[in-house]
Tab-separated table of C-alpha atoms in Angstrom:
chain	number	residue	atom	x	y	z
A	160	MET	CA	151.348	-64.814	56.338
A	161	ASP	CA	152.835	-65.742	59.783
A	162	ALA	CA	153.915	-62.129	60.096
A	163	VAL	CA	150.315	-60.987	59.629
A	164	PHE	CA	148.948	-63.247	62.356
A	165	LYS	CA	151.783	-62.368	64.705
A	166	ALA	CA	151.172	-58.692	64.131
A	167	LEU	CA	147.440	-59.038	64.731
A	168	ALA	CA	147.896	-61.139	67.917
A	169	ASP	CA	148.634	-58.040	70.018
A	170	PRO	CA	145.847	-55.761	71.259
A	171	SER	CA	148.015	-52.616	71.122
A	172	ARG	CA	148.742	-53.261	67.421
A	173	ARG	CA	145.080	-53.829	66.681
A	174	LYS	CA	144.356	-50.497	68.460
A	175	LEU	CA	146.894	-48.813	66.141
A	176	LEU	CA	145.107	-50.299	63.125
A	177	ASP	CA	141.760	-49.060	64.574
A	178	GLU	CA	143.247	-45.560	64.880
A	179	LEU	CA	144.255	-45.638	61.230
A	180	ARG	CA	140.822	-46.914	60.323
A	181	LYS	CA	139.392	-43.773	61.925
A	182	GLU	CA	141.932	-41.521	60.284
A	183	ASN	CA	144.217	-42.810	57.583
A	184	GLY	CA	147.661	-41.369	56.944
A	185	GLN	CA	148.741	-40.322	60.474
A	186	THR	CA	152.260	-39.520	61.601
A	187	LEU	CA	153.911	-41.200	64.573
A	188	SER	CA	153.206	-38.151	66.789
A	189	GLU	CA	149.508	-38.124	65.780
A	190	LEU	CA	149.227	-41.836	66.577
A	191	CYS	CA	150.917	-41.326	69.968
A	192	GLU	CA	148.255	-38.767	70.986
A	193	HIS	CA	145.530	-41.352	71.019
A	194	LEU	CA	147.416	-44.133	72.751
A	195	GLU	CA	148.654	-44.667	76.268
A	196	MET	CA	151.998	-46.005	75.157
A	197	THR	CA	155.480	-44.555	74.991
A	198	ARG	CA	156.659	-43.251	71.649
A	199	GLN	CA	159.260	-46.065	71.596
A	200	ALA	CA	156.567	-48.719	72.086
A	201	VAL	CA	154.431	-47.254	69.307
A	202	THR	CA	157.450	-47.193	66.993
A	203	LYS	CA	158.168	-50.879	67.777
A	204	HIS	CA	154.593	-51.875	67.037
A	205	LEU	CA	154.533	-49.862	63.821
A	206	VAL	CA	157.694	-51.672	62.595
A	207	LEU	CA	155.997	-55.029	63.123
A	208	LEU	CA	152.864	-53.865	61.394
A	209	GLU	CA	154.888	-52.548	58.491
A	210	THR	CA	156.865	-55.788	58.195
A	211	ALA	CA	153.546	-57.663	57.991
A	212	SER	CA	152.504	-55.165	55.333
A	213	LEU	CA	149.366	-54.277	57.365
A	214	ILE	CA	150.561	-50.717	57.278
A	215	ALA	CA	151.956	-48.952	54.277
A	216	VAL	CA	154.226	-45.952	54.644
A	217	VAL	CA	154.372	-42.879	52.461
A	218	TRP	CA	156.801	-39.969	52.878
A	219	ARG	CA	155.465	-36.478	52.491
A	220	GLY	CA	158.493	-34.284	52.674
A	221	ARG	CA	160.034	-35.139	56.017
A	222	GLU	CA	156.834	-36.595	57.409
A	223	LYS	CA	156.322	-40.293	57.499
A	224	LEU	CA	152.614	-41.083	57.051
A	225	HIS	CA	151.128	-44.447	58.045
A	226	TYR	CA	148.275	-45.960	56.056
A	227	LEU	CA	146.126	-48.982	56.687
A	228	ASN	CA	146.919	-51.533	54.005
A	229	PRO	CA	143.977	-53.899	53.532
A	230	MET	CA	145.724	-56.210	51.109
A	231	PRO	CA	147.052	-58.902	53.492
A	232	LEU	CA	143.662	-59.220	55.191
A	233	HIS	CA	142.001	-59.351	51.829
A	234	GLU	CA	144.321	-62.148	50.743
A	235	ILE	CA	143.524	-64.155	53.918
A	236	TYR	CA	139.818	-63.586	53.328
A	237	GLU	CA	140.113	-64.730	49.698
A	238	LEU	CA	142.014	-67.799	50.804
A	239	TRP	CA	139.574	-69.174	53.310
A	240	ILE	CA	136.243	-67.561	52.514
A	241	GLY	CA	134.890	-68.585	49.176
A	242	LYS	CA	132.480	-66.659	47.038
A	243	TYR	CA	129.476	-68.745	48.191
A	244	GLU	CA	130.109	-68.364	51.902
A	245	ARG	CA	130.473	-64.612	51.504
A	246	HIS	CA	126.699	-63.969	51.060
A	247	ARG	CA	125.706	-66.287	53.887
A	248	LEU	CA	128.226	-64.666	56.239
A	249	GLN	CA	126.990	-61.236	55.217
A	250	ALA	CA	123.396	-62.269	55.990
A	251	LEU	CA	124.497	-63.602	59.406
A	252	SER	CA	126.507	-60.501	60.162
A	253	ASP	CA	123.523	-58.269	59.201
A	254	LEU	CA	121.235	-60.396	61.423
A	255	LYS	CA	123.643	-60.095	64.356
A	256	ARG	CA	123.941	-56.322	63.879
A	257	GLY	CA	120.174	-55.886	63.526
A	258	LEU	CA	119.431	-57.917	66.637
A	259	GLU	CA	122.075	-56.271	68.756
A	260	GLN	CA	120.893	-52.810	67.774
A	261	THR	CA	117.282	-53.696	68.697
A	262	LYS	CA	118.535	-54.981	72.029
A	263	THR	CA	120.330	-51.789	72.928
A	264	LYS	CA	117.453	-49.574	71.803
A	265	THR	CA	114.741	-51.424	73.782
A	266	PRO	CA	114.573	-50.263	77.377
A	267	LYS	CA	114.905	-52.921	80.030
A	268	ARG	CA	111.657	-54.526	81.104
A	269	LYS	CA	110.810	-56.400	84.298
B	245	MET	CA	144.701	-28.816	53.124
B	246	LYS	CA	143.676	-32.299	54.170
B	247	LYS	CA	143.186	-34.737	51.356
B	248	ASP	CA	141.654	-38.164	50.946
B	249	GLN	CA	144.145	-40.797	50.133
B	250	PHE	CA	144.415	-44.600	50.099
B	251	VAL	CA	147.555	-46.624	49.878
B	252	TYR	CA	147.694	-50.280	48.934
B	253	VAL	CA	150.763	-52.440	49.005
B	254	THR	CA	150.851	-55.941	47.652
B	255	TYR	CA	153.736	-58.294	46.859
B	256	ILE	CA	153.398	-60.292	43.659
B	257	ARG	CA	155.672	-63.130	42.577
B	258	THR	CA	156.506	-61.834	39.109
B	259	THR	CA	158.858	-59.434	37.367
B	260	PRO	CA	158.437	-55.645	37.004
B	261	GLU	CA	158.175	-56.132	33.250
B	262	LYS	CA	155.286	-58.579	33.475
B	263	LEU	CA	153.498	-56.558	36.133
B	264	TRP	CA	153.793	-53.426	34.011
B	265	LYS	CA	152.293	-55.191	31.045
B	266	ALA	CA	149.484	-56.606	33.196
B	267	LEU	CA	148.595	-53.115	34.470
B	268	ILE	CA	148.147	-51.594	31.043
B	269	GLU	CA	147.593	-54.212	28.341
B	270	PRO	CA	144.061	-55.207	27.381
B	271	GLU	CA	144.636	-58.965	27.270
B	272	PHE	CA	145.525	-58.773	30.983
B	273	THR	CA	143.242	-56.018	32.277
B	274	ARG	CA	140.207	-57.777	30.755
B	275	GLN	CA	140.873	-60.728	33.067
B	276	PHE	CA	141.361	-59.051	36.396
B	277	TRP	CA	139.807	-55.587	35.933
B	278	CYS	CA	136.186	-56.338	35.102
B	279	ASN	CA	136.646	-56.859	31.410
B	280	THR	CA	137.823	-53.314	30.862
B	281	THR	CA	140.630	-52.043	28.648
B	282	GLN	CA	142.752	-48.878	28.744
B	283	GLU	CA	143.609	-46.605	25.903
B	284	SER	CA	146.661	-44.344	26.015
B	285	GLU	CA	149.975	-43.664	24.232
B	286	TRP	CA	151.567	-43.896	27.712
B	287	LYS	CA	153.563	-40.719	27.330
B	288	PRO	CA	153.478	-37.690	29.669
B	289	GLY	CA	150.590	-35.471	28.603
B	290	ALA	CA	148.885	-38.242	26.634
B	291	SER	CA	145.168	-38.821	27.232
B	292	TRP	CA	144.160	-41.932	29.126
B	293	LYS	CA	140.884	-43.839	29.316
B	294	ILE	CA	139.344	-46.943	30.837
B	295	LEU	CA	136.775	-48.442	28.497
B	296	MET	CA	133.862	-50.612	29.538
B	297	PRO	CA	133.299	-53.790	27.476
B	298	ASP	CA	130.605	-51.977	25.430
B	299	GLY	CA	133.127	-49.231	24.516
B	300	GLY	CA	131.726	-46.625	26.905
B	301	VAL	CA	134.208	-44.551	28.893
B	302	ALA	CA	134.329	-45.526	32.559
B	303	ASP	CA	137.149	-43.196	33.615
B	304	SER	CA	139.406	-40.746	31.847
B	305	GLY	CA	142.370	-38.508	32.416
B	306	GLU	CA	145.933	-37.962	31.464
B	307	VAL	CA	149.359	-39.540	31.883
B	308	ILE	CA	151.410	-37.368	34.244
B	309	GLU	CA	154.590	-39.421	34.715
B	310	VAL	CA	155.722	-42.574	33.086
B	311	GLU	CA	158.863	-44.556	33.847
B	312	PRO	CA	158.356	-48.029	32.288
B	313	HIS	CA	158.432	-50.961	34.750
B	314	ARG	CA	158.854	-48.586	37.700
B	315	ARG	CA	156.337	-45.777	38.002
B	316	LEU	CA	153.187	-44.508	36.410
B	317	VAL	CA	151.174	-41.466	37.546
B	318	LEU	CA	147.744	-40.708	36.122
B	319	LYS	CA	145.198	-37.945	36.414
B	320	TRP	CA	141.953	-39.819	36.840
B	321	ARG	CA	138.308	-38.907	36.808
B	322	ASN	CA	135.207	-41.062	36.878
B	323	GLU	CA	133.027	-40.585	33.805
B	324	PHE	CA	129.934	-42.776	34.370
B	325	ARG	CA	128.648	-41.696	37.796
B	326	PRO	CA	127.713	-38.016	37.723
B	327	GLU	CA	128.149	-37.533	41.469
B	328	LEU	CA	131.718	-38.857	41.293
B	329	LYS	CA	132.541	-37.058	38.030
B	330	ALA	CA	131.547	-33.812	39.696
B	331	GLU	CA	134.399	-34.229	42.221
B	332	GLY	CA	136.937	-33.745	39.398
B	333	TYR	CA	140.339	-35.311	39.056
B	334	SER	CA	142.096	-37.625	41.407
B	335	ARG	CA	145.688	-38.767	41.158
B	336	LEU	CA	146.797	-42.366	40.878
B	337	THR	CA	150.345	-43.572	41.345
B	338	TYR	CA	151.642	-47.045	40.661
B	339	GLN	CA	155.072	-47.857	42.002
B	340	LEU	CA	156.880	-51.064	41.141
B	341	GLU	CA	159.915	-52.216	43.109
B	342	SER	CA	161.759	-55.514	42.798
B	343	GLU	CA	162.181	-57.239	46.155
B	344	GLY	CA	163.851	-60.664	45.798
B	345	LYS	CA	161.588	-62.891	43.721
B	346	SER	CA	158.636	-60.548	44.084
B	347	VAL	CA	157.606	-57.112	43.046
B	348	LYS	CA	156.279	-54.703	45.611
B	349	LEU	CA	153.392	-52.911	44.023
B	350	THR	CA	152.247	-49.684	45.699
B	351	VAL	CA	149.057	-48.117	44.587
B	352	ILE	CA	148.237	-44.620	45.844
B	353	HIS	CA	144.910	-43.027	44.966
B	354	GLU	CA	144.416	-39.497	46.243
B	355	MET	CA	142.192	-36.511	45.897
B	356	GLU	CA	142.671	-32.919	47.112
B	357	LYS	CA	139.417	-32.971	48.997
B	358	GLU	CA	138.122	-34.337	52.273
B	359	GLY	CA	135.249	-36.815	52.368
B	360	SER	CA	135.621	-37.672	48.682
B	361	LYS	CA	132.910	-40.078	47.474
B	362	PHE	CA	135.141	-41.070	44.565
B	363	ILE	CA	137.958	-42.136	46.892
B	364	GLU	CA	135.454	-44.035	49.020
B	365	ALA	CA	134.124	-45.810	45.914
B	366	VAL	CA	137.530	-46.798	44.568
B	367	SER	CA	138.650	-47.929	48.003
B	368	ASN	CA	136.020	-50.664	47.835
B	369	GLY	CA	137.144	-51.768	44.424
B	370	TRP	CA	140.923	-51.675	44.573
B	371	PRO	CA	141.508	-54.543	47.010
B	372	HIS	CA	139.501	-56.917	44.787
B	373	ILE	CA	141.208	-55.803	41.596
B	374	LEU	CA	144.674	-56.005	43.098
B	375	ALA	CA	144.000	-59.412	44.684
B	376	SER	CA	142.775	-60.577	41.304
B	377	LEU	CA	145.866	-59.164	39.530
B	378	LYS	CA	148.086	-60.971	42.027
B	379	SER	CA	146.196	-64.234	41.457
B	380	LEU	CA	146.405	-63.863	37.700
B	381	LEU	CA	150.174	-63.357	37.680
B	382	GLU	CA	150.931	-66.021	40.267
B	383	THR	CA	148.516	-68.742	39.241
B	384	GLY	CA	147.406	-67.807	35.758
B	385	GLU	CA	143.821	-67.281	36.881
B	386	SER	CA	142.182	-64.117	38.014
B	387	LEU	CA	139.408	-64.064	40.654
B	388	GLU	CA	136.013	-64.840	39.198
B	389	GLU	CA	134.254	-61.850	40.764
B	390	THR	CA	136.458	-59.412	38.775
B	391	ARG	CA	136.062	-60.898	35.331
B	392	GLU	CA	132.819	-59.324	34.215
B	393	TRP	CA	131.378	-55.826	34.048
B	394	PRO	CA	129.525	-54.535	35.964
B	395	ARG	CA	130.456	-56.025	39.227
B	396	GLU	CA	130.565	-54.666	42.743
B	397	ALA	CA	134.348	-54.514	42.555
B	398	CYS	CA	134.296	-52.128	39.622
B	399	LYS	CA	131.674	-49.580	40.585
């Protein structure tokens, strides 16, 4: 679990996860296109994410495809967020989203 | 052609033999997979089904590859939601690899189609089912939310 938190502590690595969220199963080259990092830096981050099991790798011929693996986050969620809290948190998160959307849609007064 | 695919990897403190049994045998699947059971002769070409507790067929397909305690590949189609059934067959691969005192379980669910509603639906269910499977094998208890049909995790 330490590996998961360590991997998540870096904004570049979270950006990589976001990229895979948008499109799962990308190659290293595809990932590099969206990021302002050297290929070496991306490779280094991917290794850490893979070690933490936040990314799963599948080979398709000679291509190495990277997939977002939700399992470690799911395990953390199961560990600290019980089944009763889940509904309350969902309600709060819906409320937050609802209010923030209203705010952006309403033109500024004054 | 682009396809829709999800890959899940989880490490479970167990043996490949126990994990294999848990994935296919009714006394295990009932506990972590929404009270469902599977029916198959587990040979290449054999038919395969997931049955709901009332005996209705939830999903069906065929065994493509079987290598006990290591690898199982299934042809898999939803049978109880017409809009998902219409998308046809997906492919499911379980891969079991011993790593120290754990087994690395890789689950790949894929469909030769972009924007598959079926893949979207199973991608919501799998993490719950797999977390529950892990809990069952490691602690003897599955997660409560995955014990009954129908539940969000199994839709």
